[in-house]
mmCIF file of C-alpha atoms in Angstrom:
data_model
loop_
_atom_site.group_PDB
_atom_site.id
_atom_site.type_symbol
_atom_site.label_atom_id
_atom_site.label_comp_id
_atom_site.label_asym_id
_atom_site.label_seq_id
_atom_site.Cartn_x
_atom_site.Cartn_y
_atom_site.Cartn_z
ATOM 1 C CA MET L 1 0.000 0.000 0.000
ATOM 2 C CA ARG L 2 1.215 3.515 -0.790
ATOM 3 C CA ARG L 3 0.931 5.509 2.415
ATOM 4 C CA SER L 4 0.812 8.858 0.615
ATOM 5 C CA GLN L 5 -2.252 7.795 -1.337
ATOM 6 C CA LEU L 6 -4.096 6.562 1.757
ATOM 7 C CA SER L 7 -3.128 9.713 3.631
ATOM 8 C CA ALA L 8 -4.564 11.915 0.903
ATOM 9 C CA VAL L 9 -7.773 9.915 0.803
ATOM 10 C CA LEU L 10 -8.308 9.936 4.553
ATOM 11 C CA ILE L 11 -7.369 13.600 4.938
ATOM 12 C CA ALA L 12 -9.850 14.511 2.212
ATOM 13 C CA SER L 13 -12.482 12.356 3.892
ATOM 14 C CA PHE L 14 -11.861 13.929 7.298
ATOM 15 C CA ALA L 15 -11.895 17.410 5.810
ATOM 16 C CA SER L 16 -15.266 16.717 4.212
ATOM 17 C CA LEU L 17 -16.645 15.571 7.566
ATOM 18 C CA SER L 18 -15.661 18.798 9.278
ATOM 19 C CA LEU L 19 -17.796 20.751 6.840
ATOM 20 C CA LEU L 20 -20.909 18.743 7.593
ATOM 21 C CA SER L 21 -23.222 19.004 10.561
ATOM 22 C CA VAL L 22 -23.290 16.127 13.031
ATOM 23 C CA ALA L 23 -26.834 15.304 11.936
ATOM 24 C CA ALA L 24 -25.721 15.089 8.308
ATOM 25 C CA TYR L 25 -22.656 12.892 8.619
ATOM 26 C CA ALA L 26 -23.237 10.784 11.726
ATOM 27 C CA GLU L 27 -25.841 8.645 10.006
ATOM 28 C CA TRP L 28 -24.067 5.325 9.583
ATOM 29 C CA PRO L 29 -20.609 5.465 11.180
ATOM 30 C CA GLN L 30 -20.682 1.901 12.504
ATOM 31 C CA TRP L 31 -22.491 -1.437 12.732
ATOM 32 C CA ARG L 32 -26.294 -0.931 12.721
ATOM 33 C CA GLY L 33 -25.903 2.853 12.533
ATOM 34 C CA ALA L 34 -25.218 5.638 15.000
ATOM 35 C CA ASN L 35 -27.380 4.087 17.748
ATOM 36 C CA ARG L 36 -26.679 0.456 16.829
ATOM 37 C CA ASP L 37 -30.403 -0.177 16.301
ATOM 38 C CA ASP L 38 -30.474 -0.589 12.475
ATOM 39 C CA ILE L 39 -32.813 2.401 12.150
ATOM 40 C CA SER L 40 -31.782 4.891 9.490
ATOM 41 C CA LYS L 41 -32.977 8.482 9.884
ATOM 42 C CA GLU L 42 -33.272 8.879 6.124
ATOM 43 C CA GLN L 43 -36.380 10.636 4.806
ATOM 44 C CA ASN L 44 -38.019 11.175 1.411
ATOM 45 C CA LEU L 45 -37.421 7.633 0.238
ATOM 46 C CA LEU L 46 -39.478 5.609 -2.216
ATOM 47 C CA GLN L 47 -42.522 4.087 -0.525
ATOM 48 C CA GLU L 48 -43.219 1.839 -3.523
ATOM 49 C CA TRP L 49 -40.625 0.264 -5.787
ATOM 50 C CA PRO L 50 -41.098 0.031 -9.540
ATOM 51 C CA ALA L 51 -41.219 -3.371 -11.211
ATOM 52 C CA GLY L 52 -37.739 -4.820 -11.050
ATOM 53 C CA GLY L 53 -36.817 -2.684 -8.059
ATOM 54 C CA PRO L 54 -35.070 0.695 -7.701
ATOM 55 C CA PRO L 55 -32.352 1.697 -10.187
ATOM 56 C CA ARG L 56 -28.832 0.531 -9.494
ATOM 57 C CA VAL L 57 -26.349 3.395 -9.280
ATOM 58 C CA TRP L 58 -23.158 1.355 -9.220
ATOM 59 C CA MET L 59 -21.699 -2.067 -8.468
ATOM 60 C CA PHE L 60 -18.182 -2.620 -7.117
ATOM 61 C CA GLU L 61 -16.767 -6.019 -8.056
ATOM 62 C CA ASN L 62 -13.493 -6.217 -6.128
ATOM 63 C CA ALA L 63 -14.456 -6.119 -2.450
ATOM 64 C CA GLY L 64 -12.889 -9.535 -1.911
ATOM 65 C CA VAL L 65 -14.480 -12.286 0.144
ATOM 66 C CA GLY L 66 -16.128 -11.691 3.496
ATOM 67 C CA TYR L 67 -19.329 -10.520 5.152
ATOM 68 C CA SER L 68 -18.277 -7.088 6.405
ATOM 69 C CA GLY L 69 -20.921 -4.382 6.160
ATOM 70 C CA PRO L 70 -20.449 -0.703 5.269
ATOM 71 C CA ALA L 71 -19.845 2.259 7.549
ATOM 72 C CA ILE L 72 -20.663 5.431 5.629
ATOM 73 C CA VAL L 73 -19.451 8.874 6.687
ATOM 74 C CA GLY L 74 -19.686 11.836 4.341
ATOM 75 C CA ASP L 75 -18.939 10.562 0.853
ATOM 76 C CA ARG L 76 -16.756 7.683 2.020
ATOM 77 C CA LEU L 77 -17.765 4.054 2.486
ATOM 78 C CA TYR L 78 -15.576 1.903 4.732
ATOM 79 C CA THR L 79 -15.812 -1.872 4.720
ATOM 80 C CA MET L 80 -13.510 -4.901 4.801
ATOM 81 C CA GLY L 81 -12.687 -7.740 2.462
ATOM 82 C CA ALA L 82 -10.011 -10.363 1.831
ATOM 83 C CA ARG L 83 -7.886 -10.336 -1.310
ATOM 84 C CA GLY L 84 -4.609 -12.124 -1.997
ATOM 85 C CA GLY L 85 -4.605 -13.870 1.381
ATOM 86 C CA LYS L 86 -4.898 -10.626 3.370
ATOM 87 C CA GLU L 87 -7.816 -8.945 5.130
ATOM 88 C CA LEU L 88 -8.161 -5.308 4.152
ATOM 89 C CA LEU L 89 -9.948 -2.169 5.285
ATOM 90 C CA LEU L 90 -11.388 -0.803 2.030
ATOM 91 C CA VAL L 91 -12.162 2.841 1.293
ATOM 92 C CA LEU L 92 -14.707 3.507 -1.474
ATOM 93 C CA ASP L 93 -16.391 6.600 -2.848
ATOM 94 C CA ALA L 94 -19.963 6.104 -1.582
ATOM 95 C CA ASN L 95 -21.410 7.931 -4.600
ATOM 96 C CA THR L 96 -19.559 6.176 -7.414
ATOM 97 C CA GLY L 97 -18.221 2.919 -5.950
ATOM 98 C CA LYS L 98 -14.663 3.783 -6.954
ATOM 99 C CA GLU L 99 -12.001 2.185 -4.754
ATOM 100 C CA LEU L 100 -9.853 4.869 -3.182
ATOM 101 C CA ASP L 101 -7.481 2.733 -1.163
ATOM 102 C CA ALA L 102 -6.995 -0.294 1.087
ATOM 103 C CA VAL L 103 -5.243 -0.920 4.412
ATOM 104 C CA GLU L 104 -3.919 -4.334 5.387
ATOM 105 C CA ILE L 105 -5.332 -5.694 8.658
ATOM 106 C CA GLY L 106 -3.791 -9.172 8.795
ATOM 107 C CA ASP L 107 -3.915 -12.647 7.320
ATOM 108 C CA VAL L 108 -7.214 -13.937 5.985
ATOM 109 C CA LEU L 109 -9.391 -16.243 8.074
ATOM 110 C CA GLU L 110 -10.265 -19.411 6.167
ATOM 111 C CA ASN L 111 -13.593 -20.934 7.086
ATOM 112 C CA ASN L 112 -16.007 -23.445 5.534
ATOM 113 C CA TRP L 113 -18.834 -20.887 5.726
ATOM 114 C CA GLY L 114 -16.784 -18.274 3.900
ATOM 115 C CA ASP L 115 -13.332 -16.740 4.235
ATOM 116 C CA GLY L 116 -12.510 -13.194 5.218
ATOM 117 C CA PRO L 117 -13.663 -10.515 7.671
ATOM 118 C CA ARG L 118 -17.125 -10.455 9.207
ATOM 119 C CA SER L 119 -17.457 -7.192 11.157
ATOM 120 C CA THR L 120 -18.154 -3.578 10.217
ATOM 121 C CA PRO L 121 -15.552 -0.818 10.704
ATOM 122 C CA THR L 122 -16.285 1.945 13.215
ATOM 123 C CA VAL L 123 -15.607 5.573 12.235
ATOM 124 C CA ASP L 124 -15.012 7.916 15.173
ATOM 125 C CA GLY L 125 -14.064 11.401 14.043
ATOM 126 C CA LYS L 126 -10.515 11.183 12.743
ATOM 127 C CA PHE L 127 -10.038 7.514 13.624
ATOM 128 C CA ILE L 128 -11.200 4.313 11.943
ATOM 129 C CA TYR L 129 -11.329 1.073 13.927
ATOM 130 C CA ALA L 130 -11.613 -2.331 12.287
ATOM 131 C CA LEU L 131 -11.527 -5.881 13.664
ATOM 132 C CA GLY L 132 -10.433 -8.685 11.365
ATOM 133 C CA ALA L 133 -11.790 -12.222 11.641
ATOM 134 C CA GLN L 134 -8.431 -13.491 12.949
ATOM 135 C CA GLY L 135 -8.723 -11.044 15.860
ATOM 136 C CA ASN L 136 -6.557 -8.152 14.662
ATOM 137 C CA LEU L 137 -7.936 -4.802 15.814
ATOM 138 C CA VAL L 138 -6.470 -1.781 14.018
ATOM 139 C CA CYS L 139 -6.800 1.963 14.491
ATOM 140 C CA ILE L 140 -6.075 4.194 11.499
ATOM 141 C CA GLU L 141 -5.523 7.922 12.025
ATOM 142 C CA ALA L 142 -7.367 9.805 9.308
ATOM 143 C CA ALA L 143 -5.305 12.974 9.537
ATOM 144 C CA THR L 144 -2.065 11.185 8.661
ATOM 145 C CA GLY L 145 -3.062 7.903 7.055
ATOM 146 C CA GLU L 146 -0.887 6.093 9.593
ATOM 147 C CA LEU L 147 -1.603 2.869 11.413
ATOM 148 C CA LYS L 148 -1.975 4.362 14.891
ATOM 149 C CA TRP L 149 -1.954 1.056 16.751
ATOM 150 C CA LYS L 150 -2.758 -2.629 16.398
ATOM 151 C CA LYS L 151 -3.839 -5.138 19.029
ATOM 152 C CA SER L 152 -4.736 -8.810 18.690
ATOM 153 C CA MET L 153 -7.446 -10.576 20.657
ATOM 154 C CA GLN L 154 -4.884 -13.265 21.453
ATOM 155 C CA GLU L 155 -2.765 -10.694 23.325
ATOM 156 C CA LEU L 156 -5.759 -10.222 25.600
ATOM 157 C CA GLY L 157 -6.273 -13.934 26.204
ATOM 158 C CA GLY L 158 -8.827 -14.565 23.479
ATOM 159 C CA SER L 159 -8.943 -17.336 20.915
ATOM 160 C CA ILE L 160 -10.597 -17.388 17.506
ATOM 161 C CA PRO L 161 -14.196 -18.630 17.805
ATOM 162 C CA THR L 162 -15.527 -21.216 15.362
ATOM 163 C CA TRP L 163 -16.680 -18.685 12.763
ATOM 164 C CA GLY L 164 -14.037 -16.049 13.446
ATOM 165 C CA PHE L 165 -14.296 -12.748 15.274
ATOM 166 C CA THR L 166 -17.419 -11.012 13.979
ATOM 167 C CA GLU L 167 -17.954 -8.283 16.569
ATOM 168 C CA SER L 168 -17.897 -4.662 15.436
ATOM 169 C CA PRO L 169 -15.856 -2.592 17.932
ATOM 170 C CA LEU L 170 -17.721 -0.001 19.988
ATOM 171 C CA VAL L 171 -16.164 3.417 20.569
ATOM 172 C CA TYR L 172 -17.445 5.070 23.733
ATOM 173 C CA GLU L 173 -15.937 8.387 24.814
ATOM 174 C CA ASP L 174 -12.176 7.712 25.161
ATOM 175 C CA ILE L 175 -12.260 3.920 24.866
ATOM 176 C CA VAL L 176 -12.839 1.253 22.245
ATOM 177 C CA VAL L 177 -14.611 -1.808 23.664
ATOM 178 C CA PHE L 178 -14.881 -5.367 22.341
ATOM 179 C CA THR L 179 -15.022 -9.018 23.416
ATOM 180 C CA PRO L 180 -11.806 -11.054 23.144
ATOM 181 C CA GLY L 181 -13.237 -13.667 25.535
ATOM 182 C CA GLY L 182 -11.174 -15.963 27.733
ATOM 183 C CA GLU L 183 -9.577 -16.244 31.151
ATOM 184 C CA GLN L 184 -8.000 -12.775 31.110
ATOM 185 C CA GLY L 185 -11.475 -11.271 30.825
ATOM 186 C CA ALA L 186 -14.329 -11.637 28.369
ATOM 187 C CA ILE L 187 -14.659 -7.921 27.568
ATOM 188 C CA ALA L 188 -11.853 -5.382 27.253
ATOM 189 C CA ALA L 189 -11.512 -1.625 26.824
ATOM 190 C CA LEU L 190 -8.517 0.061 25.221
ATOM 191 C CA ASP L 191 -7.545 3.705 25.136
ATOM 192 C CA LYS L 192 -8.792 4.631 21.691
ATOM 193 C CA LYS L 193 -5.746 6.819 20.981
ATOM 194 C CA THR L 194 -2.979 4.521 22.209
ATOM 195 C CA GLY L 195 -4.409 0.994 22.235
ATOM 196 C CA GLU L 196 -3.331 0.514 25.843
ATOM 197 C CA VAL L 197 -5.567 -1.628 28.049
ATOM 198 C CA VAL L 198 -7.827 0.463 30.302
ATOM 199 C CA TRP L 199 -9.705 -2.469 31.863
ATOM 200 C CA GLN L 200 -10.670 -6.076 31.288
ATOM 201 C CA THR L 201 -13.484 -7.992 32.997
ATOM 202 C CA LYS L 202 -11.422 -10.615 34.815
ATOM 203 C CA ASP L 203 -14.461 -11.776 36.791
ATOM 204 C CA VAL L 204 -16.287 -12.618 33.536
ATOM 205 C CA THR L 205 -14.348 -15.109 31.405
ATOM 206 C CA THR L 206 -16.875 -16.426 28.890
ATOM 207 C CA GLY L 207 -15.376 -17.240 25.487
ATOM 208 C CA ALA L 208 -15.989 -14.865 22.623
ATOM 209 C CA HIS L 209 -19.125 -15.347 20.581
ATOM 210 C CA TYR L 210 -20.446 -12.983 17.924
ATOM 211 C CA SER L 211 -22.633 -10.197 19.339
ATOM 212 C CA SER L 212 -21.625 -6.513 19.483
ATOM 213 C CA LEU L 213 -21.838 -4.164 22.461
ATOM 214 C CA VAL L 214 -24.389 -1.369 22.837
ATOM 215 C CA VAL L 215 -24.787 1.560 25.234
ATOM 216 C CA ARG L 216 -27.706 1.933 27.642
ATOM 217 C CA GLN L 217 -28.383 5.180 29.473
ATOM 218 C CA GLY L 218 -29.319 3.937 32.920
ATOM 219 C CA LYS L 219 -30.756 5.953 35.800
ATOM 220 C CA ASN L 220 -27.343 5.957 37.468
ATOM 221 C CA GLY L 221 -25.336 6.619 34.340
ATOM 222 C CA PRO L 222 -24.342 4.916 31.094
ATOM 223 C CA GLU L 223 -23.822 1.174 30.841
ATOM 224 C CA LEU L 224 -22.194 -1.084 28.277
ATOM 225 C CA VAL L 225 -24.460 -4.015 27.433
ATOM 226 C CA GLN L 226 -23.252 -7.267 25.884
ATOM 227 C CA LEU L 227 -24.896 -10.598 25.149
ATOM 228 C CA LEU L 228 -22.528 -13.471 25.906
ATOM 229 C CA ALA L 229 -23.061 -17.193 25.454
ATOM 230 C CA ASP L 230 -24.117 -17.620 29.090
ATOM 231 C CA GLN L 231 -25.467 -14.227 30.191
ATOM 232 C CA VAL L 232 -26.472 -10.719 29.238
ATOM 233 C CA ILE L 233 -24.554 -8.173 31.291
ATOM 234 C CA GLY L 234 -24.271 -4.450 31.951
ATOM 235 C CA LEU L 235 -20.853 -2.940 32.665
ATOM 236 C CA ASP L 236 -19.563 0.331 34.082
ATOM 237 C CA PRO L 237 -17.742 1.924 31.115
ATOM 238 C CA LYS L 238 -15.160 3.541 33.403
ATOM 239 C CA SER L 239 -14.071 0.435 35.294
ATOM 240 C CA GLY L 240 -15.533 -2.576 33.495
ATOM 241 C CA ASN L 241 -17.219 -3.629 36.729
ATOM 242 C CA VAL L 242 -20.356 -5.721 36.292
ATOM 243 C CA LEU L 243 -23.417 -3.659 37.243
ATOM 244 C CA TRP L 244 -25.957 -6.398 36.567
ATOM 245 C CA SER L 245 -26.231 -9.787 34.920
ATOM 246 C CA SER L 246 -28.970 -12.164 33.814
ATOM 247 C CA PRO L 247 -28.466 -15.789 32.669
ATOM 248 C CA TRP L 248 -28.837 -16.653 28.984
ATOM 249 C CA PRO L 249 -29.042 -20.202 27.576
ATOM 250 C CA GLY L 250 -26.951 -19.527 24.490
ATOM 251 C CA LYS L 251 -26.381 -22.441 22.127
ATOM 252 C CA VAL L 252 -23.736 -22.928 19.415
ATOM 253 C CA ALA L 253 -23.563 -19.245 18.381
ATOM 254 C CA VAL L 254 -24.899 -16.112 20.076
ATOM 255 C CA ILE L 255 -25.004 -13.388 17.428
ATOM 256 C CA PRO L 256 -27.739 -10.675 17.371
ATOM 257 C CA THR L 257 -27.067 -7.285 18.957
ATOM 258 C CA SER L 258 -29.110 -6.499 22.085
ATOM 259 C CA ILE L 259 -32.065 -4.102 21.878
ATOM 260 C CA ILE L 260 -32.342 -1.267 24.425
ATOM 261 C CA LYS L 261 -35.610 0.397 25.453
ATOM 262 C CA ASP L 262 -35.458 2.668 28.506
ATOM 263 C CA ASN L 263 -34.879 0.347 31.493
ATOM 264 C CA MET L 264 -35.383 -2.803 29.413
ATOM 265 C CA VAL L 265 -32.948 -4.989 27.491
ATOM 266 C CA TYR L 266 -34.185 -7.471 24.875
ATOM 267 C CA VAL L 267 -31.979 -10.287 23.609
ATOM 268 C CA THR L 268 -32.437 -13.143 21.180
ATOM 269 C CA SER L 269 -30.365 -15.836 19.497
ATOM 270 C CA GLY L 270 -30.871 -18.859 17.305
ATOM 271 C CA TYR L 271 -30.297 -22.614 17.559
ATOM 272 C CA GLY L 272 -33.474 -22.854 19.630
ATOM 273 C CA ALA L 273 -32.405 -20.393 22.338
ATOM 274 C CA GLY L 274 -35.305 -17.954 21.886
ATOM 275 C CA CYS L 275 -35.675 -14.449 23.312
ATOM 276 C CA LYS L 276 -35.808 -12.682 26.645
ATOM 277 C CA LEU L 277 -36.718 -9.283 28.075
ATOM 278 C CA VAL L 278 -35.126 -8.070 31.293
ATOM 279 C CA GLU L 279 -35.965 -4.985 33.313
ATOM 280 C CA ILE L 280 -33.133 -3.162 35.094
ATOM 281 C CA GLY L 281 -34.029 -1.448 38.356
ATOM 282 C CA ASP L 282 -32.439 1.770 39.577
ATOM 283 C CA ASP L 283 -30.507 -0.287 42.108
ATOM 284 C CA GLY L 284 -29.203 -2.661 39.431
ATOM 285 C CA GLU L 285 -31.652 -5.410 40.333
ATOM 286 C CA VAL L 286 -32.566 -7.478 37.263
ATOM 287 C CA LYS L 287 -36.063 -8.802 36.689
ATOM 288 C CA ASP L 288 -36.958 -11.260 33.932
ATOM 289 C CA VAL L 289 -40.126 -9.976 32.269
ATOM 290 C CA TYR L 290 -40.430 -13.028 29.995
ATOM 291 C CA GLU L 291 -38.426 -15.675 28.174
ATOM 292 C CA ASN L 292 -39.902 -17.605 25.252
ATOM 293 C CA LYS L 293 -39.362 -19.026 21.760
ATOM 294 C CA VAL L 294 -41.397 -16.504 19.743
ATOM 295 C CA MET L 295 -38.231 -14.936 18.343
ATOM 296 C CA LYS L 296 -35.247 -17.198 17.643
ATOM 297 C CA ASN L 297 -33.121 -14.901 15.523
ATOM 298 C CA HIS L 298 -29.975 -16.434 14.080
ATOM 299 C CA HIS L 299 -27.986 -13.532 12.604
ATOM 300 C CA GLY L 300 -30.301 -11.437 10.424
ATOM 301 C CA GLY L 301 -30.939 -9.061 13.323
ATOM 302 C CA VAL L 302 -34.120 -7.710 14.876
ATOM 303 C CA ILE L 303 -35.446 -4.143 14.985
ATOM 304 C CA LEU L 304 -37.536 -2.471 17.675
ATOM 305 C CA LEU L 305 -40.117 -0.020 16.359
ATOM 306 C CA ASP L 306 -43.014 1.422 18.383
ATOM 307 C CA ASP L 307 -42.812 -1.266 21.096
ATOM 308 C CA HIS L 308 -42.754 -4.101 18.575
ATOM 309 C CA VAL L 309 -39.843 -6.309 17.534
ATOM 310 C CA PHE L 310 -39.536 -7.353 13.886
ATOM 311 C CA GLY L 311 -37.249 -9.975 12.373
ATOM 312 C CA PHE L 312 -36.932 -13.552 11.206
ATOM 313 C CA SER L 313 -37.442 -16.340 13.745
ATOM 314 C CA ASP L 314 -35.961 -19.761 12.940
ATOM 315 C CA ASP L 315 -38.626 -22.392 12.172
ATOM 316 C CA VAL L 316 -41.314 -19.719 12.593
ATOM 317 C CA GLY L 317 -40.882 -17.173 9.793
ATOM 318 C CA TRP L 318 -40.940 -13.382 9.734
ATOM 319 C CA VAL L 319 -42.370 -12.212 13.045
ATOM 320 C CA CYS L 320 -43.846 -9.153 14.706
ATOM 321 C CA GLN L 321 -43.597 -9.504 18.497
ATOM 322 C CA ASP L 322 -44.952 -7.298 21.268
ATOM 323 C CA LEU L 323 -41.872 -6.125 23.159
ATOM 324 C CA LYS L 324 -43.505 -5.726 26.566
ATOM 325 C CA THR L 325 -45.519 -8.955 26.670
ATOM 326 C CA GLY L 326 -43.433 -11.199 24.414
ATOM 327 C CA GLU L 327 -46.544 -12.310 22.547
ATOM 328 C CA ARG L 328 -46.484 -12.919 18.812
ATOM 329 C CA VAL L 329 -48.575 -10.371 16.909
ATOM 330 C CA TRP L 330 -48.176 -11.973 13.476
ATOM 331 C CA ARG L 331 -45.923 -14.207 11.453
ATOM 332 C CA ASP L 332 -45.379 -14.794 7.731
ATOM 333 C CA ARG L 333 -43.805 -18.029 6.527
ATOM 334 C CA GLU L 334 -44.434 -17.699 2.789
ATOM 335 C CA SER L 335 -43.456 -14.256 1.518
ATOM 336 C CA LEU L 336 -39.698 -14.477 2.052
ATOM 337 C CA LYS L 337 -37.318 -17.028 3.462
ATOM 338 C CA LYS L 338 -34.787 -16.363 6.219
ATOM 339 C CA GLY L 339 -32.769 -13.162 6.058
ATOM 340 C CA ALA L 340 -31.730 -9.773 7.422
ATOM 341 C CA ILE L 341 -33.719 -6.612 8.086
ATOM 342 C CA ALA L 342 -33.099 -2.833 8.095
ATOM 343 C CA TYR L 343 -35.366 0.210 8.498
ATOM 344 C CA ALA L 344 -35.701 3.673 6.960
ATOM 345 C CA ASP L 345 -38.553 6.147 6.387
ATOM 346 C CA ASP L 346 -41.524 3.967 7.375
ATOM 347 C CA ARG L 347 -40.294 0.909 5.508
ATOM 348 C CA PHE L 348 -38.429 -2.296 6.322
ATOM 349 C CA TYR L 349 -35.850 -3.571 3.856
ATOM 350 C CA CYS L 350 -35.724 -7.368 4.061
ATOM 351 C CA LEU L 351 -32.979 -9.401 2.366
ATOM 352 C CA GLY L 352 -33.364 -13.122 1.705
ATOM 353 C CA GLU L 353 -30.095 -14.892 2.471
ATOM 354 C CA ASP L 354 -30.705 -17.856 0.135
ATOM 355 C CA ASP L 355 -31.740 -16.256 -3.140
ATOM 356 C CA GLY L 356 -30.885 -12.550 -2.765
ATOM 357 C CA GLN L 357 -34.457 -11.301 -2.916
ATOM 358 C CA VAL L 358 -34.851 -7.781 -1.516
ATOM 359 C CA VAL L 359 -38.335 -6.851 -0.304
ATOM 360 C CA LEU L 360 -39.800 -3.531 0.858
ATOM 361 C CA ILE L 361 -42.557 -3.872 3.490
ATOM 362 C CA GLU L 362 -44.532 -1.695 5.869
ATOM 363 C CA PRO L 363 -43.687 -1.783 9.588
ATOM 364 C CA SER L 364 -47.271 -2.866 10.268
ATOM 365 C CA ILE L 365 -48.666 -4.763 13.252
ATOM 366 C CA GLU L 366 -51.403 -6.078 10.954
ATOM 367 C CA GLY L 367 -49.198 -8.373 8.885
ATOM 368 C CA TRP L 368 -46.787 -8.522 5.949
ATOM 369 C CA LYS L 369 -47.580 -5.620 3.596
ATOM 370 C CA GLU L 370 -45.279 -5.612 0.600
ATOM 371 C CA HIS L 371 -44.382 -2.591 -1.544
ATOM 372 C CA GLY L 372 -41.928 -4.033 -4.044
ATOM 373 C CA ARG L 373 -39.153 -6.558 -4.523
ATOM 374 C CA PHE L 374 -36.224 -7.425 -6.730
ATOM 375 C CA THR L 375 -33.445 -10.021 -6.819
ATOM 376 C CA LEU L 376 -29.736 -9.210 -6.662
ATOM 377 C CA ASP L 377 -28.252 -9.707 -10.098
ATOM 378 C CA PRO L 378 -25.537 -10.662 -10.763
ATOM 379 C CA GLN L 379 -24.585 -12.671 -7.692
ATOM 380 C CA THR L 380 -21.104 -13.689 -6.622
ATOM 381 C CA ASP L 381 -19.239 -16.726 -7.863
ATOM 382 C CA GLN L 382 -16.909 -16.551 -4.837
ATOM 383 C CA ARG L 383 -19.321 -17.668 -2.121
ATOM 384 C CA LYS L 384 -18.548 -21.018 -0.502
ATOM 385 C CA ASP L 385 -21.197 -23.749 -0.646
ATOM 386 C CA ALA L 386 -22.119 -23.296 3.030
ATOM 387 C CA GLY L 387 -22.178 -19.509 2.780
ATOM 388 C CA LYS L 388 -25.150 -17.281 2.044
ATOM 389 C CA ILE L 389 -25.902 -13.569 1.579
ATOM 390 C CA TRP L 390 -25.398 -12.549 5.187
ATOM 391 C CA THR L 391 -24.337 -8.880 5.027
ATOM 392 C CA HIS L 392 -27.129 -6.650 6.355
ATOM 393 C CA PRO L 393 -28.691 -3.913 4.187
ATOM 394 C CA VAL L 394 -27.730 -0.278 4.882
ATOM 395 C CA ILE L 395 -29.702 2.807 3.822
ATOM 396 C CA ASN L 396 -27.853 6.138 3.723
ATOM 397 C CA ASN L 397 -28.007 9.364 1.704
ATOM 398 C CA GLY L 398 -30.905 8.150 -0.415
ATOM 399 C CA LYS L 399 -29.127 4.928 -1.333
ATOM 400 C CA LEU L 400 -29.482 1.264 -0.434
ATOM 401 C CA TYR L 401 -26.194 -0.615 -0.031
ATOM 402 C CA LEU L 402 -26.036 -4.418 -0.276
ATOM 403 C CA ARG L 403 -23.216 -6.917 -0.473
ATOM 404 C CA ASP L 404 -22.666 -10.443 -1.748
ATOM 405 C CA GLN L 405 -18.980 -11.277 -1.048
ATOM 406 C CA ASN L 406 -16.870 -9.444 -3.679
ATOM 407 C CA LEU L 407 -19.891 -7.554 -5.020
ATOM 408 C CA ILE L 408 -21.114 -4.343 -3.366
ATOM 409 C CA TYR L 409 -24.281 -2.849 -4.847
ATOM 410 C CA CYS L 410 -25.684 0.668 -4.546
ATOM 411 C CA TYR L 411 -29.331 1.432 -5.429
ATOM 412 C CA ASP L 412 -31.089 4.780 -5.611
ATOM 413 C CA VAL L 413 -34.094 4.590 -3.260
ATOM 414 C CA SER L 414 -34.709 8.331 -2.984
ATOM 415 C CA GLU L 415 -37.996 9.878 -4.085
ATOM 416 C CA SER L 416 -36.145 12.337 -6.297
ATOM 417 C CA GLY L 417 -34.105 9.625 -7.970
ATOM 418 C CA ASP L 418 -31.137 11.947 -8.408
ATOM 419 C CA ALA L 419 -28.347 9.804 -6.955
ATOM 420 C CA THR L 420 -25.092 10.254 -8.819
ATOM 421 C CA ALA L 421 -24.460 7.448 -11.265
ATOM 422 C CA GLY L 422 -21.172 5.582 -11.109
ATOM 423 C CA ASN L 423 -19.310 3.200 -13.353
#
């Protein structure tokens, strides 16, 4: 990699950010968006799709293998992919799909379900943080284009889980937080500028699984919430001390990101585990509101909207669930097979993992109400037999971004239809 080229790209990107308001650029700087809830604040989007779906603006064909999603800040798209045996942080022009540069993270993870990185980079002002599937966490300084620091999960006592490290690092104030797992402490916080260890949860030693941390604003201050294979916990971000914990019967792989609603935390995972809602008291006392099998979400994610949870439940279908009672409101087993979900401007964007169908539906409590669909075309020839289309949809700046391994697609979903066309 030519450092001067990367430096110019990142400096230009950072300069563009400084000219934008926080509301304008902080739309999708990390996994599941600014609030890690998969809710885009985009407006003025198409409410009905034409036959064949919205127009494609561009398609990038050299993202390499992997399942990493996009973080989009200003006119830059950051993602990861594996090419030539190396995992890379990729920088693309979000409007045209042109590759601007790439930063090496480490050696590629090889896996029967698909090689390459799984997580989404996190953009925090002038720094970019990315975690490779082998466990290499890097920090790139945008102002200089330099690798600021690098830390491996193995240095912190972690070991590579079955499907690789998939967690997207969380930046909170002056720390970057993630889950190496293991006897030295399941969750760790590093100084985001230096990479030095600030704390590690030595009293919690669960092995790393696949969920990403979120922030909850509790009555007594902020908390870091993580779903582990054996429990859902809340941590003090300053010390890493456990503030509360509730058991979780995780099986095989615990993946979906926790959902936060006031003093409630909702978790779900697949392989028959189910879902659970806990209520956190002002004194840190944890109360189980319910635990059932209505939602058994594998890795397509769930979204909370107006006190209802939407997503795909294994062996059940697409589900709308009442958050507070846990009761199923409706399910649909026929309209679309298993997949991922995203939200923007009064519409859900559902992506079928098997066939690449993309469906626009209403966020209705009355049932599946469809407003258009199309199928990704072309599809990759680099996906392994056991792999599927697992990268979640992202909606930003009037565009819908999708990925199938080496292929990244950009569609114009704005009402005005004036997205800049690329090559």
